[in-house]
Tab-separated table of N, CA and C in Angstrom:
chain	number	residue	atom	x	y	z
E	1	MET	N	-9.738	48.927	16.866
E	1	MET	CA	-9.174	49.908	15.916
E	1	MET	C	-10.111	51.161	15.953
E	2	ASN	N	-9.554	52.274	16.103
E	2	ASN	CA	-10.373	53.673	16.318
E	2	ASN	C	-10.497	54.214	14.825
E	3	LEU	N	-11.685	54.191	14.361
E	3	LEU	CA	-12.027	54.794	13.173
E	3	LEU	C	-12.741	56.062	13.303
E	4	ASP	N	-12.734	56.653	14.512
E	4	ASP	CA	-13.337	57.985	14.752
E	4	ASP	C	-12.818	59.092	13.976
E	5	PHE	N	-11.551	59.097	13.426
E	5	PHE	CA	-11.020	60.079	12.682
E	5	PHE	C	-11.502	60.227	11.306
E	6	VAL	N	-12.267	59.146	10.821
E	6	VAL	CA	-12.825	59.199	9.561
E	6	VAL	C	-14.248	59.672	9.620
E	7	LYS	N	-14.531	60.864	9.104
E	7	LYS	CA	-15.845	61.393	9.282
E	7	LYS	C	-16.385	61.895	7.853
E	8	THR	N	-17.611	61.706	7.645
E	8	THR	CA	-18.287	62.205	6.398
E	8	THR	C	-19.488	62.703	6.752
E	9	PRO	N	-20.049	63.819	6.230
E	9	PRO	CA	-19.245	64.757	5.317
E	9	PRO	C	-18.191	65.286	6.233
E	10	PHE	N	-17.143	65.719	5.518
E	10	PHE	CA	-15.858	66.269	6.110
E	10	PHE	C	-16.123	67.666	6.817
E	11	THR	N	-15.718	67.728	8.119
E	11	THR	CA	-15.714	68.993	8.881
E	11	THR	C	-14.334	69.212	9.446
E	12	ASN	N	-14.125	70.344	9.934
E	12	ASN	CA	-12.853	70.748	10.643
E	12	ASN	C	-13.111	70.891	12.121
E	13	ASN	N	-14.338	70.531	12.599
E	13	ASN	CA	-14.645	70.621	14.024
E	13	ASN	C	-13.845	69.679	14.803
E	14	PRO	N	-13.325	70.085	16.040
E	14	PRO	CA	-12.665	69.149	16.834
E	14	PRO	C	-13.685	68.126	17.362
E	15	SER	N	-13.113	66.908	17.690
E	15	SER	CA	-13.865	65.875	18.286
E	15	SER	C	-13.335	65.600	19.592
E	16	MET	N	-13.842	66.170	20.686
E	16	MET	CA	-13.250	66.057	22.006
E	16	MET	C	-14.236	65.352	23.013
E	17	VAL	N	-13.593	64.609	23.997
E	17	VAL	CA	-14.315	63.991	25.106
E	17	VAL	C	-13.758	64.421	26.373
E	18	ARG	N	-14.584	64.825	27.259
E	18	ARG	CA	-14.005	65.406	28.544
E	18	ARG	C	-13.271	64.256	29.285
E	19	TYR	N	-12.142	64.484	29.717
E	19	TYR	CA	-11.334	63.648	30.489
E	19	TYR	C	-11.841	63.425	31.965
E	20	GLU	N	-12.077	62.200	32.313
E	20	GLU	CA	-12.753	61.931	33.635
E	20	GLU	C	-11.845	61.290	34.654
E	21	GLY	N	-10.564	61.075	34.261
E	21	GLY	CA	-9.543	60.613	35.200
E	21	GLY	C	-8.967	61.566	36.250
E	22	THR	N	-7.900	61.061	36.980
E	22	THR	CA	-7.446	61.961	37.939
E	22	THR	C	-6.515	62.898	37.262
E	23	PRO	N	-6.331	64.210	37.916
E	23	PRO	CA	-5.584	65.200	37.246
E	23	PRO	C	-4.000	64.936	37.412
E	24	TYR	N	-3.689	63.914	38.110
E	24	TYR	CA	-2.314	63.705	38.309
E	24	TYR	C	-1.987	62.220	38.342
E	25	ASN	N	-0.996	61.802	37.671
E	25	ASN	CA	-0.686	60.343	37.589
E	25	ASN	C	0.187	60.039	38.875
E	26	LYS	N	-0.348	59.316	39.863
E	26	LYS	CA	0.442	58.954	40.966
E	26	LYS	C	1.510	57.782	40.798
E	27	ASN	N	1.390	57.088	39.733
E	27	ASN	CA	2.295	56.084	39.416
E	27	ASN	C	2.883	56.227	38.057
E	28	PRO	N	3.725	57.243	37.843
E	28	PRO	CA	4.309	57.460	36.505
E	28	PRO	C	5.249	56.354	36.049
E	29	ASN	N	5.334	56.230	34.799
E	29	ASN	CA	6.267	55.298	34.151
E	29	ASN	C	7.728	55.581	34.684
E	30	GLN	N	8.443	54.785	35.281
E	30	GLN	CA	9.655	54.983	35.855
E	30	GLN	C	10.809	55.336	34.703
E	31	TYR	N	10.604	54.823	33.491
E	31	TYR	CA	11.512	55.219	32.385
E	31	TYR	C	11.433	56.632	32.075
E	32	HIS	N	10.111	57.210	32.074
E	32	HIS	CA	9.872	58.557	31.739
E	32	HIS	C	10.387	59.502	32.898
E	33	LYS	N	10.299	59.007	34.152
E	33	LYS	CA	10.764	59.753	35.296
E	33	LYS	C	12.228	59.874	35.182
E	34	LYS	N	13.109	58.781	34.788
E	34	LYS	CA	14.436	58.885	34.683
E	34	LYS	C	14.741	59.852	33.598
E	35	GLN	N	14.036	59.780	32.558
E	35	GLN	CA	14.380	60.768	31.320
E	35	GLN	C	14.214	62.232	31.850
E	36	LYS	N	13.131	62.495	32.658
E	36	LYS	CA	12.919	63.850	33.029
E	36	LYS	C	14.070	64.286	33.983
E	37	LYS	N	14.625	63.411	34.821
E	37	LYS	CA	15.719	63.709	35.606
E	37	LYS	C	16.993	64.128	34.757
E	38	LYS	N	17.151	63.176	33.861
E	38	LYS	CA	18.278	63.410	32.899
E	38	LYS	C	18.276	64.779	32.216
E	39	GLU	N	16.974	65.110	31.699
E	39	GLU	CA	16.807	66.389	31.017
E	39	GLU	C	17.008	67.544	31.898
E	40	LEU	N	16.607	67.446	33.173
E	40	LEU	CA	16.707	68.460	34.145
E	40	LEU	C	18.152	68.711	34.499
E	41	GLN	N	18.938	67.581	34.581
E	41	GLN	CA	20.379	67.779	34.988
E	41	GLN	C	21.137	68.571	33.884
E	42	HIS	N	20.643	68.453	32.558
E	42	HIS	CA	21.352	69.047	31.444
E	42	HIS	C	20.842	70.467	31.116
E	43	ASN	N	19.429	70.667	31.281
E	43	ASN	CA	18.840	71.908	30.809
E	43	ASN	C	17.906	72.563	31.964
E	44	LYS	N	18.288	72.378	33.183
E	44	LYS	CA	17.430	72.895	34.292
E	44	LYS	C	16.975	74.256	34.119
E	45	GLU	N	18.029	75.168	33.814
E	45	GLU	CA	17.789	76.577	33.743
E	45	GLU	C	16.870	76.950	32.558
E	46	LYS	N	16.827	76.147	31.506
E	46	LYS	CA	15.920	76.337	30.417
E	46	LYS	C	14.604	75.760	30.591
E	47	LEU	N	14.440	74.708	31.433
E	47	LEU	CA	13.230	73.995	31.602
E	47	LEU	C	12.310	74.468	32.839
E	48	ILE	N	13.028	74.855	33.839
E	48	ILE	CA	12.402	75.230	35.107
E	48	ILE	C	12.451	76.747	35.311
E	49	GLY	N	11.459	77.535	34.849
E	49	GLY	CA	11.495	78.977	35.032
E	49	GLY	C	10.465	79.347	36.076
E	50	GLU	N	10.855	79.315	37.370
E	50	GLU	CA	9.848	79.629	38.449
E	50	GLU	C	9.678	81.259	38.401
E	51	SER	N	8.524	81.688	38.190
E	51	SER	CA	8.228	83.110	38.421
E	51	SER	C	7.753	83.467	39.888
E	52	GLU	N	7.503	84.677	40.065
E	52	GLU	CA	6.985	85.131	41.369
E	52	GLU	C	5.620	84.365	41.556
E	53	LEU	N	4.861	84.349	40.448
E	53	LEU	CA	3.425	83.725	40.564
E	53	LEU	C	3.556	82.260	40.913
E	54	SER	N	4.511	81.549	40.229
E	54	SER	CA	4.617	80.154	40.470
E	54	SER	C	5.161	79.878	41.870
E	55	MET	N	5.801	80.820	42.475
E	55	MET	CA	6.339	80.622	43.910
E	55	MET	C	5.332	81.095	44.903
E	56	ASP	N	4.201	81.644	44.508
E	56	ASP	CA	3.203	82.089	45.514
E	56	ASP	C	2.624	80.901	46.227
E	57	ILE	N	2.813	81.036	47.628
E	57	ILE	CA	2.454	79.771	48.456
E	57	ILE	C	1.071	79.574	48.431
E	58	GLU	N	0.057	80.560	48.327
E	58	GLU	CA	-1.306	80.161	48.222
E	58	GLU	C	-1.620	79.467	46.941
E	59	LEU	N	-0.989	79.838	45.784
E	59	LEU	CA	-1.212	79.181	44.560
E	59	LEU	C	-0.686	77.749	44.616
E	60	ARG	N	0.472	77.535	45.275
E	60	ARG	CA	1.061	76.212	45.453
E	60	ARG	C	0.113	75.269	46.227
E	61	LYS	N	-0.456	75.891	47.238
E	61	LYS	CA	-1.478	75.074	48.075
E	61	LYS	C	-2.620	74.674	47.285
E	62	LEU	N	-3.143	75.525	46.404
E	62	LEU	CA	-4.324	75.203	45.570
E	62	LEU	C	-3.970	74.192	44.596
E	63	VAL	N	-2.767	74.268	43.942
E	63	VAL	CA	-2.343	73.214	42.968
E	63	VAL	C	-2.098	71.822	43.679
E	64	THR	N	-1.416	71.876	44.790
E	64	THR	CA	-1.071	70.638	45.434
E	64	THR	C	-2.376	69.904	46.071
E	65	THR	N	-3.375	70.676	46.408
E	65	THR	CA	-4.700	70.213	46.795
E	65	THR	C	-5.277	69.653	45.657
E	66	TYR	N	-5.333	70.366	44.445
E	66	TYR	CA	-6.029	69.790	43.240
E	66	TYR	C	-5.417	68.521	42.838
E	67	ILE	N	-4.086	68.397	42.802
E	67	ILE	CA	-3.583	67.120	42.337
E	67	ILE	C	-3.365	66.179	43.421
E	68	GLN	N	-3.801	66.427	44.569
E	68	GLN	CA	-3.756	65.547	45.748
E	68	GLN	C	-2.351	65.082	46.056
E	69	ALA	N	-1.464	66.153	46.099
E	69	ALA	CA	-0.035	65.845	46.491
E	69	ALA	C	-0.025	65.900	47.998
E	70	GLU	N	1.093	65.196	48.548
E	70	GLU	CA	1.274	65.164	50.028
E	70	GLU	C	1.690	66.468	50.551
E	71	LYS	N	2.453	67.313	49.933
E	71	LYS	CA	3.068	68.545	50.348
E	71	LYS	C	3.135	69.563	49.253
E	72	SER	N	3.405	70.651	49.666
E	72	SER	CA	3.564	71.811	48.674
E	72	SER	C	4.811	71.643	47.985
E	73	LEU	N	4.839	71.652	46.611
E	73	LEU	CA	6.020	71.319	45.747
E	73	LEU	C	6.387	72.431	44.901
E	74	SER	N	7.837	72.521	44.720
E	74	SER	CA	8.210	73.529	43.737
E	74	SER	C	7.906	72.904	42.276
E	75	LEU	N	8.123	73.730	41.251
E	75	LEU	CA	7.871	73.122	39.915
E	75	LEU	C	8.759	72.000	39.557
E	76	GLU	N	10.069	72.098	40.111
E	76	GLU	CA	11.038	71.061	39.807
E	76	GLU	C	10.613	69.759	40.607
E	77	GLU	N	10.199	69.808	41.838
E	77	GLU	CA	9.744	68.733	42.507
E	77	GLU	C	8.482	68.128	41.945
E	78	LEU	N	7.630	68.962	41.513
E	78	LEU	CA	6.364	68.553	40.877
E	78	LEU	C	6.535	67.726	39.660
E	79	THR	N	7.568	68.181	38.781
E	79	THR	CA	7.980	67.497	37.580
E	79	THR	C	8.526	66.104	37.833
E	80	LEU	N	9.215	65.982	39.043
E	80	LEU	CA	9.784	64.693	39.311
E	80	LEU	C	8.929	63.844	40.246
E	81	GLU	N	7.960	64.410	40.600
E	81	GLU	CA	7.039	63.581	41.491
E	81	GLU	C	6.355	62.366	40.926
């Protein structure tokens, strides 16, 4: 049981811990992946707004290197990866 949220004396300061895991989940929950596909089928134009910046090849290379993806991915491909 996590009782970290009860603190006295009371403060409004955030209680944060640096995330040490991988930046990208290589084994996502298949249920969530199916839900993403379904949402994209119905609302793709509202959910995937690729700008000139997001389509910049050099930026994509940096992102895919950072998340350790096999190839350069579009925002849609990255969402479903």
